Coordinates of C-alpha atoms in Angstrom, one line a residue:
M1 CA 74.0 144.0 203.2
L2 CA 72.8 147.2 204.9
Y3 CA 69.3 145.8 205.4
G4 CA 70.7 142.7 207.0
I5 CA 72.6 144.8 209.5
A6 CA 69.5 146.9 210.2
A7 CA 67.3 143.8 210.5
A8 CA 69.7 142.2 213.0
T9 CA 69.9 145.4 215.1
A10 CA 66.1 145.8 215.1
S11 CA 65.6 142.1 216.0
F12 CA 68.1 142.3 218.9
L13 CA 66.5 145.4 220.4
L14 CA 62.9 144.3 219.8
A15 CA 63.4 140.8 221.2
A16 CA 65.1 142.1 224.4
L17 CA 62.4 144.7 225.0
L18 CA 59.5 142.3 224.2
A19 CA 60.9 139.5 226.3
A20 CA 61.0 141.9 229.3
L21 CA 57.4 143.0 228.7
L22 CA 56.1 139.5 228.4
R23 CA 57.6 138.3 231.7
A24 CA 54.8 139.7 233.9
P25 CA 51.9 138.3 231.9
A26 CA 53.6 134.8 231.9
L27 CA 53.9 134.9 235.6
S28 CA 50.3 135.9 236.0
L29 CA 49.2 133.1 233.8
A30 CA 51.4 130.6 235.6
L31 CA 53.3 130.0 232.3
V32 CA 56.4 129.0 234.2
D33 CA 59.0 126.3 234.6
R34 CA 60.6 125.3 237.9
R35 CA 64.4 125.5 237.8
R36 CA 66.2 124.9 241.0
R37 CA 63.1 125.9 243.0
R38 CA 62.6 129.2 241.2
P39 CA 59.9 130.0 238.6
V40 CA 61.1 130.9 235.2
P41 CA 58.5 132.3 232.7
L42 CA 58.3 130.5 229.4
S43 CA 57.3 133.5 227.2
G44 CA 60.7 134.2 225.7
G45 CA 59.9 132.1 222.7
V46 CA 56.9 134.2 221.9
A47 CA 59.1 137.3 221.6
V48 CA 61.7 135.5 219.4
A49 CA 59.0 134.1 217.0
L50 CA 57.1 137.4 216.7
V51 CA 60.2 139.5 216.2
T52 CA 61.8 137.1 213.6
G53 CA 58.5 136.8 211.7
L54 CA 58.0 140.6 211.8
V55 CA 61.5 141.5 210.5
A56 CA 61.5 138.8 207.8
G57 CA 57.9 139.8 206.8
V58 CA 58.8 143.5 206.5
G59 CA 61.7 142.7 204.3
D60 CA 59.5 140.6 202.0
W61 CA 56.6 143.1 202.0
T62 CA 58.8 146.0 201.1
G63 CA 60.6 144.0 198.4
V64 CA 64.0 144.9 199.8
V65 CA 64.9 141.2 200.5
P66 CA 62.0 139.0 199.3
L67 CA 61.7 135.6 200.9
G68 CA 60.2 133.8 197.9
P69 CA 57.4 131.3 198.1
A70 CA 59.4 128.4 199.5
A71 CA 61.1 130.4 202.3
G72 CA 57.8 132.0 203.0
R73 CA 56.1 128.6 203.5
L74 CA 59.1 127.6 205.8
L75 CA 58.6 130.7 208.0
L76 CA 54.9 130.1 208.2
G77 CA 55.5 126.4 209.1
A78 CA 58.0 127.5 211.9
L79 CA 55.4 130.0 213.2
A80 CA 52.8 127.2 213.2
A81 CA 55.2 124.9 215.2
G82 CA 55.8 127.8 217.6
A83 CA 52.0 128.2 218.1
L84 CA 51.8 124.5 218.8
G85 CA 54.6 124.8 221.4
L86 CA 52.8 127.7 223.0
A87 CA 49.7 125.5 223.3
A88 CA 51.8 122.8 224.9
D89 CA 53.2 125.3 227.4
L90 CA 49.7 126.6 228.3
W91 CA 47.7 123.3 228.4
R92 CA 50.5 120.7 228.9
L93 CA 49.7 118.8 225.7
R94 CA 51.1 115.3 225.4
R95 CA 54.4 114.9 223.6
R96 CA 53.1 112.6 221.0
W97 CA 50.6 115.3 219.8
V98 CA 53.3 118.0 219.7
V99 CA 55.6 115.7 217.7
A100 CA 52.8 114.8 215.3
G101 CA 51.8 118.4 214.8
T102 CA 55.4 119.4 214.1
A103 CA 55.7 116.5 211.6
V104 CA 52.6 117.7 209.8
A105 CA 54.0 121.3 209.6
A106 CA 57.3 119.9 208.3
A107 CA 55.5 117.8 205.6
C108 CA 53.9 121.0 204.3
V109 CA 57.1 122.9 203.8
V110 CA 59.7 120.4 202.5
P111 CA 60.6 121.0 198.8
Y112 CA 59.8 117.6 197.4
G113 CA 60.5 118.7 193.8
E114 CA 64.2 119.4 194.7
T115 CA 64.8 116.7 197.2
G116 CA 62.7 113.8 195.8
P117 CA 60.0 111.8 197.6
V118 CA 62.3 109.5 199.6
A119 CA 64.7 112.3 200.7
G120 CA 61.7 114.5 201.3
V121 CA 60.2 112.0 203.8
L122 CA 63.6 111.8 205.5
A123 CA 63.8 115.6 205.7
V124 CA 60.4 115.7 207.4
G125 CA 61.7 113.3 210.1
W126 CA 64.9 115.3 210.4
I127 CA 63.1 118.6 210.9
T128 CA 60.8 117.0 213.5
L129 CA 63.8 115.5 215.3
V130 CA 65.8 118.7 215.4
A131 CA 62.8 120.7 216.7
A132 CA 62.2 118.3 219.5
A133 CA 65.9 118.3 220.3
F134 CA 65.9 122.1 220.7
R135 CA 63.1 121.7 223.2
G136 CA 65.3 119.3 225.2
L137 CA 68.2 121.9 225.1
D138 CA 65.9 124.5 226.8
H139 CA 66.1 122.7 230.2
A140 CA 69.2 124.7 231.2
D141 CA 69.8 128.4 231.3
G142 CA 71.4 129.9 228.2
V143 CA 72.1 126.5 226.4
A144 CA 69.3 126.5 223.8
G145 CA 69.8 130.2 223.0
T146 CA 73.6 129.8 222.6
V147 CA 73.3 126.8 220.3
G148 CA 70.6 128.5 218.3
V149 CA 72.7 131.7 217.7
V150 CA 75.7 129.7 216.5
T151 CA 73.6 127.4 214.3
A152 CA 71.6 130.3 212.8
F153 CA 74.8 132.1 211.8
G154 CA 76.2 128.9 210.2
V155 CA 73.0 128.1 208.3
A156 CA 72.7 131.8 207.2
A157 CA 76.2 131.5 205.7
C158 CA 75.2 128.4 203.8
A159 CA 72.0 130.1 202.6
A160 CA 74.1 133.1 201.4
A161 CA 76.4 130.8 199.6
E162 CA 73.4 129.5 197.7
L163 CA 72.2 133.1 196.9
R164 CA 69.1 132.7 199.1
D165 CA 69.3 136.2 200.5
G166 CA 65.8 136.3 201.9
L167 CA 66.3 133.1 203.9
A168 CA 69.8 134.4 205.1
V169 CA 68.2 137.6 206.4
A170 CA 65.5 135.7 208.2
L171 CA 68.2 133.5 209.9
L172 CA 70.2 136.6 210.9
A173 CA 67.1 138.1 212.4
L174 CA 66.6 134.8 214.3
A175 CA 70.2 134.9 215.6
A176 CA 69.8 138.5 216.7
A177 CA 66.5 137.8 218.4
L178 CA 68.0 134.9 220.3
T179 CA 70.9 137.1 221.3
G180 CA 68.5 139.7 222.7
L181 CA 66.7 136.9 224.6
L182 CA 70.0 135.7 226.1
L183 CA 70.2 139.0 228.0
H184 CA 67.3 137.6 230.1
N185 CA 68.0 133.9 229.6
W186 CA 71.6 133.8 230.9
H187 CA 72.1 132.3 234.3
P188 CA 70.2 133.0 236.5
A189 CA 67.5 133.0 233.8
R190 CA 64.6 135.4 234.3
I191 CA 62.8 134.0 231.2
A192 CA 63.1 131.0 229.0
L193 CA 62.3 129.9 225.4
G194 CA 59.7 127.4 226.3
A195 CA 58.3 124.9 223.9
C196 CA 57.1 127.8 221.7
G197 CA 60.5 129.2 221.1
A198 CA 62.4 125.9 221.0
L199 CA 60.1 124.4 218.4
F200 CA 60.1 127.6 216.3
T201 CA 63.9 127.8 216.4
G202 CA 64.6 124.2 215.8
F203 CA 62.0 124.0 213.0
L204 CA 63.3 127.1 211.2
L205 CA 67.0 126.1 211.5
A206 CA 66.5 122.5 210.3
G207 CA 64.1 123.5 207.5
A208 CA 66.6 126.2 206.3
A209 CA 69.4 123.7 206.3
V210 CA 67.3 121.3 204.2
F211 CA 66.5 124.1 201.8
T212 CA 70.2 125.1 201.4
R213 CA 71.2 121.4 200.7
A214 CA 68.4 120.7 198.3
G215 CA 69.7 119.6 194.9
H216 CA 73.1 118.4 196.3
P217 CA 74.2 114.8 196.6
P218 CA 72.3 113.0 199.4
A219 CA 75.4 111.7 201.2
G220 CA 77.0 115.1 201.4
G221 CA 73.7 116.7 202.3
A222 CA 73.2 114.3 205.3
A223 CA 76.8 115.0 206.4
V224 CA 76.3 118.8 206.4
L225 CA 72.9 118.6 208.1
F226 CA 74.4 116.5 210.9
A227 CA 77.4 118.9 211.4
L228 CA 75.1 121.9 211.5
T229 CA 72.9 120.4 214.3
A230 CA 75.5 118.1 216.0
P231 CA 74.9 119.4 219.6
A232 CA 71.2 118.8 219.4
C233 CA 71.7 115.3 217.9
L234 CA 74.3 114.6 220.6
D235 CA 71.8 115.5 223.3
V236 CA 69.0 113.4 221.8
V237 CA 71.2 110.3 221.5
L238 CA 72.7 110.7 225.0
V239 CA 69.2 111.0 226.5
L240 CA 67.7 108.0 224.6
L241 CA 70.6 105.7 225.4
S242 CA 70.7 106.7 229.0
R243 CA 67.1 106.1 229.6
R244 CA 67.1 102.8 227.7
L245 CA 70.1 101.5 229.7
A246 CA 68.5 102.6 233.0
G247 CA 65.2 100.9 232.1
R248 CA 63.4 104.2 232.2
P249 CA 60.5 105.2 229.8
V250 CA 61.9 107.1 226.9
L251 CA 59.3 109.9 227.2
R252 CA 59.7 110.3 230.9
A253 CA 61.6 113.6 231.6
G254 CA 64.6 113.7 233.8
P255 CA 67.8 115.6 234.5
D256 CA 69.8 113.5 232.0
H257 CA 70.5 116.0 229.3
L258 CA 73.9 117.2 228.2
A259 CA 73.9 120.4 230.2
H260 CA 72.7 118.5 233.3
R261 CA 75.5 116.0 233.1
L262 CA 78.1 118.8 232.7
R263 CA 76.7 120.5 235.8
R264 CA 77.0 117.3 237.8
L265 CA 80.6 117.0 236.6
G266 CA 81.4 120.3 238.4
L267 CA 80.8 123.0 235.8
T268 CA 78.9 126.1 236.6
P269 CA 75.7 126.9 234.7
Q270 CA 77.6 129.5 232.7
G271 CA 80.4 127.1 232.0
A272 CA 78.0 124.4 230.8
A273 CA 76.5 126.8 228.3
V274 CA 79.9 128.0 227.1
V275 CA 81.1 124.4 226.6
V276 CA 78.0 123.4 224.6
G277 CA 78.4 126.6 222.6
A278 CA 82.0 125.9 221.8
V279 CA 81.1 122.4 220.7
S280 CA 78.4 123.9 218.5
C281 CA 80.9 126.4 217.0
G282 CA 83.3 123.6 215.9
A283 CA 80.6 121.4 214.4
V284 CA 78.9 124.3 212.6
L285 CA 82.1 125.6 211.2
T286 CA 82.9 122.2 209.8
G287 CA 79.5 122.0 208.2
V288 CA 79.9 125.4 206.6
L289 CA 83.3 124.5 205.2
V290 CA 82.0 121.3 203.8
H291 CA 79.0 123.0 202.2
T292 CA 81.1 125.7 200.6
G293 CA 83.7 123.1 199.3
R294 CA 86.6 124.3 201.4
V295 CA 87.1 120.9 202.9
G296 CA 85.8 117.5 201.9
A297 CA 82.8 115.6 203.3
P298 CA 85.0 113.1 205.2
A299 CA 85.8 116.0 207.6
V300 CA 82.3 115.4 209.1
W301 CA 83.6 112.0 210.3
W302 CA 85.7 113.8 212.9
V303 CA 82.6 115.5 214.2
A304 CA 80.7 112.2 214.3
G305 CA 83.6 110.5 216.1
A306 CA 83.9 113.3 218.6
A307 CA 80.2 113.1 219.3
A308 CA 80.3 109.3 219.7
A309 CA 83.2 109.6 222.1
A310 CA 81.4 112.2 224.1
V311 CA 78.3 110.0 224.4
A312 CA 80.3 107.0 225.4
G313 CA 82.4 109.0 227.9
L314 CA 79.3 110.6 229.5
L315 CA 77.6 107.3 229.8
R316 CA 80.6 105.6 231.4
V317 CA 81.2 108.3 233.9
R318 CA 79.5 107.4 237.2
V319 CA 77.2 110.4 237.5
R320 CA 73.9 109.8 239.2
V321 CA 71.2 111.4 237.2
Y322 CA 68.1 109.5 238.1
G323 CA 68.5 109.3 241.9
P324 CA 66.3 111.2 244.4
R325 CA 66.9 114.9 244.4
H326 CA 67.0 115.2 248.1
G327 CA 67.8 111.7 249.3
A328 CA 69.9 112.7 252.4
G329 CA 69.6 115.3 255.1
A330 CA 71.7 118.3 255.7
Q331 CA 74.4 116.2 257.5
G332 CA 74.3 113.5 254.8
R333 CA 72.0 111.1 256.9
V334 CA 69.5 109.0 255.0
P335 CA 66.2 109.2 256.7
G336 CA 65.0 105.9 258.1
P337 CA 61.5 104.5 258.5
A338 CA 59.1 106.7 260.5
R339 CA 58.4 105.6 264.1
P340 CA 54.8 104.9 265.0
R341 CA 53.2 107.8 266.9
P342 CA 51.9 106.8 270.3
T343 CA 48.2 106.7 270.9
R344 CA 46.5 109.3 273.1
G345 CA 46.8 108.5 276.8
A346 CA 49.8 106.2 276.4
C347 CA 53.0 107.1 278.2
R348 CA 56.1 108.1 276.2
V349 CA 59.1 106.1 277.1
P350 CA 62.5 107.5 276.3
P351 CA 64.7 105.4 274.0
E352 CA 67.3 104.8 276.7
V353 CA 64.6 103.3 278.9
A354 CA 62.8 101.3 276.3
D355 CA 66.0 99.7 275.1
T356 CA 67.1 98.3 278.5
P357 CA 65.8 95.0 279.9
G358 CA 62.7 95.4 282.0
G359 CA 62.3 99.1 281.1
A360 CA 64.9 100.2 283.7
S361 CA 67.1 103.2 282.8
S362 CA 70.7 102.5 281.9
R363 CA 71.6 105.0 284.6
G364 CA 69.8 103.1 287.3
T365 CA 67.0 105.6 287.9
I366 CA 63.4 104.6 288.2
F367 CA 61.0 106.2 285.6
P368 CA 58.3 108.1 287.5
V369 CA 55.5 107.0 285.2
R370 CA 53.7 103.8 286.0
Q371 CA 55.0 101.0 283.8
A372 CA 53.5 97.6 282.8
R373 CA 53.0 94.8 285.4
R374 CA 55.9 92.8 284.0
A375 CA 58.2 95.8 284.5
E376 CA 57.1 96.2 288.1
E377 CA 57.8 92.5 288.8
D378 CA 61.2 92.7 287.4
Q379 CA 62.0 95.8 289.4
V380 CA 60.8 94.1 292.7
S381 CA 62.6 90.9 292.0
A382 CA 65.8 92.6 291.1
P383 CA 68.3 93.5 293.8
L384 CA 68.1 97.1 295.1
R385 CA 70.8 99.3 293.7
V386 CA 71.5 102.7 295.2
R387 CA 73.9 105.3 293.7
N388 CA 75.4 108.3 295.4
G389 CA 74.4 107.3 298.8

């Protein structure tokens, strides 16, 4: 208990300090993301992964809270997924390669002896999906960190109920590290998780949830896993359905995530993060109560129903998410087709002159520049009109 408190405190302080130190190198390496025309460094995930691995490794090395072989492989797999995400941030790897690498790492850590081959393959897909979903949550300030903190506390409670103390301490260290990062990631964000931190966080949380539910009935295990990661699943389903209905490629990025839609509905960036965090609290609490036997598995149907209603409601609301970012001018005018530029040596005729028959001005004045022959004939043949004497 005392080591858990010390580990959480050290993780919080180290992550906050390391994230601040890594901001300048990320800017110099152009490891940034553009959010509302401002560069945000993507090195926060490096701080979270290093601090979590360090604190958990020290506990295992000293023997105070040993991780065990299975939890040790899970932590190494999460670090490998984080390294793959860092490579994706640096060299812009294709999404298919990132997903494939994450699936390979997940296949190496799933406990097939406890889950069975079929459930183990499904667990590999689940870990890969949750890791990719957390990468999608990182498109808005503070959202991925808030969801990660809430989920880490919930999965740590489940691990402690299964007497997996080493895994619970690692998850507490992750929650504290994400909290330290939120000091810099809250709006306006000065640093972000990036693919490194998002893949590491999602991989470790999903893998730890699989470990805690190993050996339980498959139906109840699937219900708890869904409840613990409901906001990430909600975001993935919302994005996939939205892009399919709009005829847009599934892998083409866009401002169509959950936090983006909440912003377009009028919430502030802080409000969107708080709303998503509150939804995560309710779902994670339900998952923990079901796992510990305080409530029955049918309680998860309420979470699933609320998630389905949220997806349907957000899709039916007429919120433009795929339109042009700057389609209209400052006064709301839509720019029309560009007028052809006159060639060199040609006279420029004002619009009020060019629009009147024969090229004469609507005010009755004669343009001082020589016009075409047809315009001269019309002016000569037309009756002379004199204004003001």
